């Protein structure tokens, strides 16, 4: 809630800064337009005075005044064209192009330019007896002034967005470091009781076993040994969190088959009638990965599918979709209720879950294993039935 309020406050401040700057630039543009009109009118007066009949001193003073006004026009980059009674250009100032060999040589181009100026602003026709007209445009800076606010807004947005991204990345990195440290500490704490359990199992193995179980019933000691091995594997998984794993050629098909056997033996106790389908050819390309971590990632996806179907009949299908460049494509699909629309875009975030007592860690951990530790990718695909995840893993070329 606090983060949302903070983001809203930043958005309000950003909008206020942008709006105030736009208002300021519009005011400056209006001032520049007025300056251009005043200078152009002054140019018209001084130009008329410079060509009017008078004493030599008056003409020289008018010429100096005209040069001063032309200097200001040139400083503000205001284009000005003076035409005679017939509309022919007789003088120009600060055009956006060079006039070659006199005004007459470029009269056609000048006339087009004059029409463009008149469409934007009406000419000054102050001297009807001489028939002079002064055509002028806006200062060139005004054209830049229309773009500058949006460029600055984009830069400000980039700064704010970059800052937000850095803060988010910092929070996420810190959270993942804490989580990784807790995972490794949990593995360390599990080490002592696991060692004791292994020792007790060895003692039980040396003693006379009870009578053989009935056909179809599991051997209790063997099951206890399997569960202890399972706990050791889980402990090893937590130890690998936050570390750079050793990668080697791994068969995804064998990993999935092992998981199928593991879950199939336990589905009756979960009250689920799920059927597993594995569509991975025996000659699939091996991938470059860590078997322990990849098994964990696929186990999370399969366990989520089992939980989603909640004891109902259904199918979980793991398939090899073929190569994609230097990667192999896999799909994990189930026929459950699917992922609700409101969390599809954030299903891999920590804490996002549809389970009543879920922690929302499994899919986030799976993405970390696939993308960060193996350089692959995972995404939730759109499907008409159930949930479908698409995974890409790098192929082990030298296998």
Tab-separated table of C-alpha atoms in Angstrom:
chain	number	residue	atom	x	y	z
A	1	UNK	CA	0.000	0.000	0.000
A	2	UNK	CA	2.816	2.397	0.862
A	3	UNK	CA	4.598	1.632	-2.386
A	4	UNK	CA	1.422	2.394	-4.346
A	5	UNK	CA	0.977	5.700	-2.530
A	6	UNK	CA	4.627	6.529	-3.174
A	7	UNK	CA	4.265	5.741	-6.875
A	8	UNK	CA	1.086	7.875	-7.027
A	9	UNK	CA	2.882	10.778	-5.338
A	10	UNK	CA	5.783	10.544	-7.785
A	11	UNK	CA	3.325	10.511	-10.709
A	12	UNK	CA	1.515	13.605	-9.363
A	13	UNK	CA	4.795	15.496	-8.872
A	14	UNK	CA	5.971	14.495	-12.347
A	15	UNK	CA	2.690	15.661	-13.930
A	16	UNK	CA	2.835	18.964	-12.011
A	17	UNK	CA	6.430	19.637	-13.110
A	18	UNK	CA	5.614	18.812	-16.725
A	19	UNK	CA	2.452	20.951	-16.752
A	20	UNK	CA	4.186	23.939	-15.178
A	21	UNK	CA	7.024	23.707	-17.680
A	22	UNK	CA	4.605	23.509	-20.613
A	23	UNK	CA	2.755	26.592	-19.355
A	24	UNK	CA	6.057	28.431	-18.935
A	25	UNK	CA	7.241	27.557	-22.447
A	26	UNK	CA	3.920	28.690	-23.926
A	27	UNK	CA	4.292	32.030	-22.170
A	28	UNK	CA	7.830	32.413	-23.489
A	29	UNK	CA	6.657	31.511	-26.977
A	30	UNK	CA	3.973	34.231	-26.820
A	31	UNK	CA	6.591	36.807	-25.759
A	32	UNK	CA	8.888	35.791	-28.622
A	33	UNK	CA	6.056	36.033	-31.134
A	34	UNK	CA	5.238	39.537	-29.945
A	35	UNK	CA	8.907	40.531	-30.141
A	36	UNK	CA	9.029	39.223	-33.702
A	37	UNK	CA	5.979	41.272	-34.688
A	38	UNK	CA	7.363	44.444	-33.099
A	39	UNK	CA	10.784	43.996	-34.674
A	40	UNK	CA	9.251	43.326	-38.073
A	41	UNK	CA	7.104	46.411	-37.842
A	42	UNK	CA	10.162	48.421	-36.801
A	43	UNK	CA	12.050	46.946	-39.745
A	44	UNK	CA	9.288	48.098	-42.074
A	45	UNK	CA	9.463	51.654	-40.733
A	46	UNK	CA	13.259	51.883	-40.940
A	47	UNK	CA	13.301	50.288	-44.413
A	48	UNK	CA	10.819	52.879	-45.668
A	49	UNK	CA	12.839	55.650	-44.091
A	50	UNK	CA	16.037	54.387	-45.705
A	51	UNK	CA	14.556	54.569	-49.207
A	52	UNK	CA	12.584	57.772	-48.694
A	53	UNK	CA	13.711	61.138	-49.998
A	54	UNK	CA	15.632	63.160	-47.438
A	55	UNK	CA	18.947	64.673	-46.551
A	56	UNK	CA	22.137	62.681	-46.552
A	57	UNK	CA	22.267	62.754	-42.753
A	58	UNK	CA	18.691	61.430	-42.512
A	59	UNK	CA	19.447	58.611	-44.945
A	60	UNK	CA	22.604	57.655	-43.085
A	61	UNK	CA	20.716	57.614	-39.773
A	62	UNK	CA	17.982	55.481	-41.323
A	63	UNK	CA	20.576	53.112	-42.753
A	64	UNK	CA	22.231	52.740	-39.339
A	65	UNK	CA	18.843	52.102	-37.741
A	66	UNK	CA	18.044	49.547	-40.437
A	67	UNK	CA	21.335	47.748	-39.787
A	68	UNK	CA	20.560	47.671	-36.063
A	69	UNK	CA	17.103	46.201	-36.667
A	70	UNK	CA	18.530	43.684	-39.145
A	71	UNK	CA	21.048	42.644	-36.500
A	72	UNK	CA	18.219	41.955	-34.053
A	73	UNK	CA	16.275	40.060	-36.684
A	74	UNK	CA	19.365	38.027	-37.425
A	75	UNK	CA	19.971	37.395	-33.709
A	76	UNK	CA	16.435	36.118	-33.249
A	77	UNK	CA	16.610	34.340	-36.641
A	78	UNK	CA	13.393	35.916	-37.924
A	79	UNK	CA	12.956	35.502	-41.707
A	80	UNK	CA	11.726	38.699	-43.447
A	81	UNK	CA	10.883	39.366	-47.113
A	82	UNK	CA	9.839	42.778	-48.489
A	83	UNK	CA	7.758	42.895	-51.705
A	84	UNK	CA	6.757	45.738	-54.011
A	85	UNK	CA	3.366	46.648	-55.456
A	86	UNK	CA	3.442	43.688	-57.860
A	87	UNK	CA	4.358	41.241	-55.098
A	88	UNK	CA	7.945	40.881	-56.268
A	89	UNK	CA	10.581	40.441	-53.557
A	90	UNK	CA	12.882	43.448	-53.393
A	91	UNK	CA	14.691	42.732	-50.109
A	92	UNK	CA	15.227	39.808	-47.736
A	93	UNK	CA	16.644	39.202	-44.285
A	94	UNK	CA	17.698	35.956	-42.651
A	95	UNK	CA	16.164	33.432	-44.995
A	96	UNK	CA	16.570	29.709	-44.244
A	97	UNK	CA	18.278	29.320	-47.638
A	98	UNK	CA	20.860	31.192	-49.664
A	99	UNK	CA	19.731	33.564	-52.431
A	100	UNK	CA	21.905	32.932	-55.457
A	101	UNK	CA	23.051	35.817	-57.630
A	102	UNK	CA	20.431	38.271	-56.571
A	103	UNK	CA	16.794	38.032	-55.642
A	104	UNK	CA	15.486	37.606	-59.191
A	105	UNK	CA	17.418	34.355	-59.692
A	106	UNK	CA	15.488	32.702	-56.894
A	107	UNK	CA	12.152	34.483	-57.327
A	108	UNK	CA	10.179	31.246	-57.769
A	109	UNK	CA	11.587	29.760	-54.584
A	110	UNK	CA	11.118	33.061	-52.769
A	111	UNK	CA	7.511	33.317	-53.890
A	112	UNK	CA	6.806	29.850	-52.511
A	113	UNK	CA	8.485	30.831	-49.264
A	114	UNK	CA	6.418	34.053	-49.123
A	115	UNK	CA	3.206	32.053	-49.541
A	116	UNK	CA	4.247	29.807	-46.673
A	117	UNK	CA	4.915	32.857	-44.480
A	118	UNK	CA	1.556	34.415	-45.366
A	119	UNK	CA	-0.295	31.195	-44.501
A	120	UNK	CA	1.157	31.345	-41.003
A	121	UNK	CA	0.949	35.134	-40.490
A	122	UNK	CA	-0.636	37.914	-42.568
A	123	UNK	CA	1.914	40.374	-44.033
A	124	UNK	CA	2.339	43.941	-42.828
A	125	UNK	CA	0.908	46.345	-45.448
A	126	UNK	CA	1.646	49.645	-43.834
A	127	UNK	CA	2.495	51.811	-46.805
A	128	UNK	CA	-0.266	51.786	-49.329
A	129	UNK	CA	1.201	54.688	-51.311
A	130	UNK	CA	4.416	52.755	-52.001
A	131	UNK	CA	2.642	49.384	-52.136
A	132	UNK	CA	5.255	47.784	-49.893
A	133	UNK	CA	4.455	44.643	-47.895
A	134	UNK	CA	6.592	42.958	-45.282
A	135	UNK	CA	6.267	39.191	-44.892
A	136	UNK	CA	7.792	37.626	-41.790
A	137	UNK	CA	7.916	34.350	-39.912
A	138	UNK	CA	8.486	33.162	-36.390
A	139	UNK	CA	11.879	33.024	-34.691
A	140	UNK	CA	13.573	29.720	-35.359
A	141	UNK	CA	13.868	29.164	-31.638
A	142	UNK	CA	10.078	28.822	-31.424
A	143	UNK	CA	10.243	25.639	-33.500
A	144	UNK	CA	12.753	24.198	-31.070
A	145	UNK	CA	10.607	25.412	-28.183
A	146	UNK	CA	7.777	23.154	-29.344
A	147	UNK	CA	10.009	20.087	-29.134
A	148	UNK	CA	12.177	20.916	-26.119
A	149	UNK	CA	9.432	20.439	-23.470
A	150	UNK	CA	8.639	16.964	-24.765
A	151	UNK	CA	12.314	16.050	-24.928
A	152	UNK	CA	12.769	17.245	-21.378
A	153	UNK	CA	9.630	15.378	-20.323
A	154	UNK	CA	11.017	12.227	-21.916
A	155	UNK	CA	14.345	12.775	-20.171
A	156	UNK	CA	12.584	13.366	-16.855
A	157	UNK	CA	10.487	10.263	-17.383
A	158	UNK	CA	13.638	8.297	-18.180
A	159	UNK	CA	15.292	9.577	-15.000
A	160	UNK	CA	12.237	8.779	-12.864
A	161	UNK	CA	11.802	5.412	-14.549
A	162	UNK	CA	15.490	4.619	-14.192
A	163	UNK	CA	15.393	5.573	-10.532
A	164	UNK	CA	12.299	3.468	-9.941
A	165	UNK	CA	13.919	0.540	-11.754
A	166	UNK	CA	17.082	0.882	-9.654
A	167	UNK	CA	15.056	1.014	-6.430
A	168	UNK	CA	12.979	-1.983	-7.497
A	169	UNK	CA	16.090	-3.908	-8.526
A	170	UNK	CA	17.786	-3.019	-5.249
A	171	UNK	CA	14.781	-4.206	-3.240
A	172	UNK	CA	14.509	-7.361	-5.292
A	173	UNK	CA	18.223	-8.113	-5.014
A	174	UNK	CA	18.186	-7.504	-1.272
A	175	UNK	CA	15.109	-9.699	-0.863
A	176	UNK	CA	16.695	-12.477	-2.919
A	177	UNK	CA	19.946	-12.221	-0.943
A	178	UNK	CA	18.015	-12.575	2.317
A	179	UNK	CA	16.007	-15.447	0.899
A	180	UNK	CA	19.139	-17.185	-0.395
A	181	UNK	CA	20.850	-16.767	2.974
A	182	UNK	CA	17.823	-18.207	4.758
A	183	UNK	CA	17.703	-21.139	2.347
A	184	UNK	CA	21.382	-21.986	2.883
A	185	UNK	CA	20.996	-21.597	6.647
A	186	UNK	CA	17.985	-23.951	6.562
A	187	UNK	CA	20.046	-26.501	4.676
A	188	UNK	CA	22.800	-26.135	7.250
A	189	UNK	CA	20.348	-26.630	10.108
A	190	UNK	CA	18.869	-29.726	8.423
A	191	UNK	CA	22.294	-31.292	8.098
A	192	UNK	CA	22.641	-32.487	11.712
A	193	UNK	CA	19.268	-34.285	12.057
A	194	UNK	CA	19.667	-35.780	8.599
A	195	UNK	CA	23.040	-37.215	9.556
A	196	UNK	CA	21.445	-38.723	12.641
A	197	UNK	CA	18.613	-40.240	10.595
A	198	UNK	CA	21.107	-41.776	8.192
A	199	UNK	CA	22.941	-43.298	11.143
A	200	UNK	CA	19.748	-44.732	12.638
A	201	UNK	CA	18.796	-46.240	9.286
A	202	UNK	CA	22.168	-47.936	9.101
A	203	UNK	CA	21.519	-49.393	12.573
A	204	UNK	CA	18.095	-50.662	11.448
A	205	UNK	CA	19.638	-52.243	8.357
A	206	UNK	CA	21.984	-54.293	10.552
A	207	UNK	CA	19.142	-55.709	12.608
A	208	UNK	CA	16.737	-58.470	11.669
A	209	UNK	CA	13.979	-57.052	9.545
A	210	UNK	CA	10.331	-57.705	10.405
A	211	UNK	CA	8.411	-60.236	8.315
A	212	UNK	CA	8.061	-59.351	4.649
A	213	UNK	CA	5.086	-57.140	3.945
A	214	UNK	CA	2.053	-58.375	2.096
A	215	UNK	CA	2.252	-58.261	-1.701
A	216	UNK	CA	1.682	-54.716	-2.915
A	217	UNK	CA	2.583	-53.131	0.417
A	218	UNK	CA	5.810	-51.105	0.646
A	219	UNK	CA	8.738	-52.082	2.834
A	220	UNK	CA	8.799	-49.542	5.660
A	221	UNK	CA	12.553	-49.394	6.045
A	222	UNK	CA	13.033	-48.923	2.303
A	223	UNK	CA	10.426	-46.165	2.302
A	224	UNK	CA	12.116	-44.483	5.256
A	225	UNK	CA	15.436	-44.670	3.443
A	226	UNK	CA	13.860	-43.173	0.323
A	227	UNK	CA	12.378	-40.312	2.325
A	228	UNK	CA	15.707	-39.635	4.052
A	229	UNK	CA	17.362	-39.518	0.643
A	230	UNK	CA	14.617	-37.151	-0.396
A	231	UNK	CA	15.361	-34.882	2.553
A	232	UNK	CA	19.033	-34.957	1.685
A	233	UNK	CA	18.171	-33.918	-1.857
A	234	UNK	CA	16.005	-31.063	-0.584
A	235	UNK	CA	18.833	-29.942	1.678
A	236	UNK	CA	21.209	-30.014	-1.275
A	237	UNK	CA	18.761	-27.914	-3.295
A	238	UNK	CA	18.675	-25.195	-0.660
A	239	UNK	CA	22.457	-25.185	-0.517
A	240	UNK	CA	22.587	-24.367	-4.226
A	241	UNK	CA	20.299	-21.323	-3.934
A	242	UNK	CA	22.278	-18.158	-4.554
A	243	UNK	CA	25.346	-20.017	-5.812
A	244	UNK	CA	26.559	-20.555	-9.360
A	245	UNK	CA	25.763	-24.224	-10.029
A	246	UNK	CA	27.959	-26.668	-11.895
A	247	UNK	CA	26.371	-27.418	-15.281
A	248	UNK	CA	26.737	-30.665	-17.192
A	249	UNK	CA	24.838	-32.567	-19.899
A	250	UNK	CA	21.462	-33.612	-18.466
A	251	UNK	CA	18.535	-35.557	-19.909
A	252	UNK	CA	15.236	-33.836	-19.168
A	253	UNK	CA	13.388	-37.010	-20.148
A	254	UNK	CA	15.066	-38.996	-17.370
A	255	UNK	CA	14.346	-36.239	-14.839
A	256	UNK	CA	10.664	-36.172	-15.779
A	257	UNK	CA	10.399	-39.992	-15.724
A	258	UNK	CA	11.922	-40.043	-12.230
A	259	UNK	CA	9.385	-37.436	-11.091
A	260	UNK	CA	6.540	-39.417	-12.654
A	261	UNK	CA	7.472	-42.498	-10.654
A	262	UNK	CA	7.891	-40.448	-7.482
A	263	UNK	CA	4.516	-38.717	-7.713
A	264	UNK	CA	2.659	-41.772	-9.015
A	265	UNK	CA	3.577	-43.681	-5.826
A	266	UNK	CA	2.194	-40.852	-3.689
A	267	UNK	CA	-0.881	-39.694	-5.606
A	268	UNK	CA	-3.257	-42.162	-3.891
A	269	UNK	CA	-2.392	-40.640	-0.512
A	270	UNK	CA	-3.079	-37.195	-1.965
A	271	UNK	CA	-6.561	-38.280	-3.053
A	272	UNK	CA	-5.813	-37.412	-6.672
A	273	UNK	CA	-6.558	-39.401	-9.822
A	274	UNK	CA	-4.090	-37.625	-12.056
A	275	UNK	CA	-2.606	-39.350	-15.086
A	276	UNK	CA	0.899	-38.517	-16.279
A	277	UNK	CA	1.784	-38.331	-19.958
A	278	UNK	CA	5.387	-37.940	-21.064
A	279	UNK	CA	6.026	-37.132	-24.711
A	280	UNK	CA	9.802	-36.888	-24.771
A	281	UNK	CA	11.649	-39.033	-27.318
A	282	UNK	CA	14.551	-41.187	-26.213
A	283	UNK	CA	16.905	-39.338	-28.568
A	284	UNK	CA	16.081	-35.847	-27.282
A	285	UNK	CA	19.064	-33.479	-27.213
A	286	UNK	CA	20.575	-33.308	-23.744
A	287	UNK	CA	20.638	-29.874	-22.150
A	288	UNK	CA	23.339	-28.066	-20.217
A	289	UNK	CA	22.101	-27.922	-16.650
A	290	UNK	CA	22.258	-28.973	-13.040
A	291	UNK	CA	20.217	-32.118	-12.460
A	292	UNK	CA	19.288	-31.249	-8.868
A	293	UNK	CA	17.995	-27.788	-9.754
A	294	UNK	CA	16.213	-28.808	-12.966
A	295	UNK	CA	14.466	-31.615	-11.100
A	296	UNK	CA	13.348	-29.030	-8.540
A	297	UNK	CA	12.006	-26.716	-11.265
A	298	UNK	CA	9.982	-29.445	-13.026
A	299	UNK	CA	8.815	-30.781	-9.666
A	300	UNK	CA	7.415	-27.360	-8.761
A	301	UNK	CA	5.457	-27.196	-12.011
A	302	UNK	CA	4.075	-30.728	-11.623
A	303	UNK	CA	3.225	-30.205	-7.939
A	304	UNK	CA	1.373	-26.987	-8.806
A	305	UNK	CA	-0.650	-28.885	-11.409
A	306	UNK	CA	-1.548	-31.602	-8.876
A	307	UNK	CA	-2.595	-29.004	-6.310
A	308	UNK	CA	-4.628	-27.089	-8.902
A	309	UNK	CA	-6.673	-30.178	-9.791
A	310	UNK	CA	-7.357	-30.744	-6.055
A	311	UNK	CA	-8.190	-34.432	-6.147
A	312	UNK	CA	-10.070	-34.332	-9.442
A	313	UNK	CA	-9.311	-36.444	-12.471
A	314	UNK	CA	-6.948	-34.854	-14.931
A	315	UNK	CA	-3.852	-35.147	-17.063
A	316	UNK	CA	-0.395	-33.678	-16.656
A	317	UNK	CA	1.575	-33.756	-19.882
A	318	UNK	CA	5.269	-32.992	-20.231
A	319	UNK	CA	6.392	-32.779	-23.852
A	320	UNK	CA	9.483	-32.007	-25.885
A	321	UNK	CA	8.528	-29.477	-28.571
A	322	UNK	CA	11.755	-29.567	-30.554
A	323	UNK	CA	14.796	-27.343	-31.003
A	324	UNK	CA	14.733	-23.564	-31.106
A	325	UNK	CA	18.117	-22.328	-32.186
A	326	UNK	CA	20.615	-23.334	-29.497
A	327	UNK	CA	17.818	-24.275	-27.092
A	328	UNK	CA	15.394	-27.110	-26.537
A	329	UNK	CA	11.709	-26.392	-25.993
A	330	UNK	CA	9.581	-28.162	-23.409
A	331	UNK	CA	5.987	-27.803	-22.300
A	332	UNK	CA	4.293	-28.672	-19.013
A	333	UNK	CA	0.511	-28.681	-19.440
A	334	UNK	CA	-2.360	-29.741	-17.209
A	335	UNK	CA	-6.134	-29.964	-17.555
A	336	UNK	CA	-6.890	-28.131	-14.326
A	337	UNK	CA	-8.751	-24.833	-13.848
A	338	UNK	CA	-5.857	-22.755	-15.183
A	339	UNK	CA	-4.374	-19.512	-13.890
A	340	UNK	CA	-6.830	-16.685	-13.072
A	341	UNK	CA	-6.633	-13.759	-15.483
A	342	UNK	CA	-5.862	-11.183	-12.777
A	343	UNK	CA	-2.544	-12.844	-11.842
A	344	UNK	CA	-1.345	-14.140	-15.219
A	345	UNK	CA	1.031	-11.203	-15.703
A	346	UNK	CA	2.591	-11.586	-12.241
A	347	UNK	CA	2.384	-15.329	-11.697
A	348	UNK	CA	6.190	-15.579	-11.341
A	349	UNK	CA	6.421	-12.904	-8.635
A	350	UNK	CA	7.144	-13.883	-5.048
A	351	UNK	CA	4.001	-14.024	-2.922
A	352	UNK	CA	1.567	-14.458	-5.833
A	353	UNK	CA	-0.487	-17.625	-5.335
A	354	UNK	CA	-3.996	-19.024	-5.731
A	355	UNK	CA	-3.628	-21.407	-2.811
A	356	UNK	CA	-5.310	-20.521	0.457
A	357	UNK	CA	-2.177	-21.258	2.461
A	358	UNK	CA	0.407	-20.951	-0.286
A	359	UNK	CA	3.546	-18.873	-0.002
A	360	UNK	CA	3.817	-18.008	-3.684
A	361	UNK	CA	7.459	-19.076	-3.908
A	362	UNK	CA	7.437	-22.140	-6.196
A	363	UNK	CA	7.032	-20.455	-9.585
A	364	UNK	CA	9.363	-17.602	-8.636
A	365	UNK	CA	11.978	-20.163	-7.665
A	366	UNK	CA	11.369	-22.084	-10.898
A	367	UNK	CA	11.960	-18.971	-12.992
A	368	UNK	CA	15.135	-18.223	-11.044
A	369	UNK	CA	16.423	-21.744	-11.706
A	370	UNK	CA	15.530	-21.723	-15.415
A	371	UNK	CA	16.508	-18.165	-16.313
A	372	UNK	CA	19.147	-16.983	-13.841
A	373	UNK	CA	20.976	-20.260	-13.222
A	374	UNK	CA	20.616	-21.919	-16.648
A	375	UNK	CA	20.256	-18.999	-19.065
A	376	UNK	CA	16.938	-20.318	-20.341
A	377	UNK	CA	13.419	-18.908	-20.261
A	378	UNK	CA	9.991	-19.839	-18.951
A	379	UNK	CA	6.628	-18.297	-19.720
A	380	UNK	CA	2.965	-18.962	-19.082
A	381	UNK	CA	1.251	-19.696	-22.395
A	382	UNK	CA	-2.347	-18.892	-23.239
A	383	UNK	CA	-4.420	-22.065	-23.335
A	384	UNK	CA	-8.106	-22.924	-23.609
A	385	UNK	CA	-7.833	-25.529	-20.859
A	386	UNK	CA	-5.697	-25.680	-17.745
A	387	UNK	CA	-2.271	-24.115	-17.385
A	388	UNK	CA	0.545	-24.434	-19.882
A	389	UNK	CA	4.179	-23.470	-19.270
A	390	UNK	CA	6.773	-23.237	-22.029
A	391	UNK	CA	10.421	-23.735	-21.093
A	392	UNK	CA	13.603	-23.182	-23.094
A	393	UNK	CA	16.893	-24.708	-21.981
A	394	UNK	CA	20.311	-24.428	-23.660
A	395	UNK	CA	21.479	-27.525	-25.523
A	396	UNK	CA	24.707	-29.163	-24.411
A	397	UNK	CA	26.542	-29.113	-27.730
A	398	UNK	CA	29.587	-31.072	-26.578
A	399	UNK	CA	27.608	-33.856	-24.924
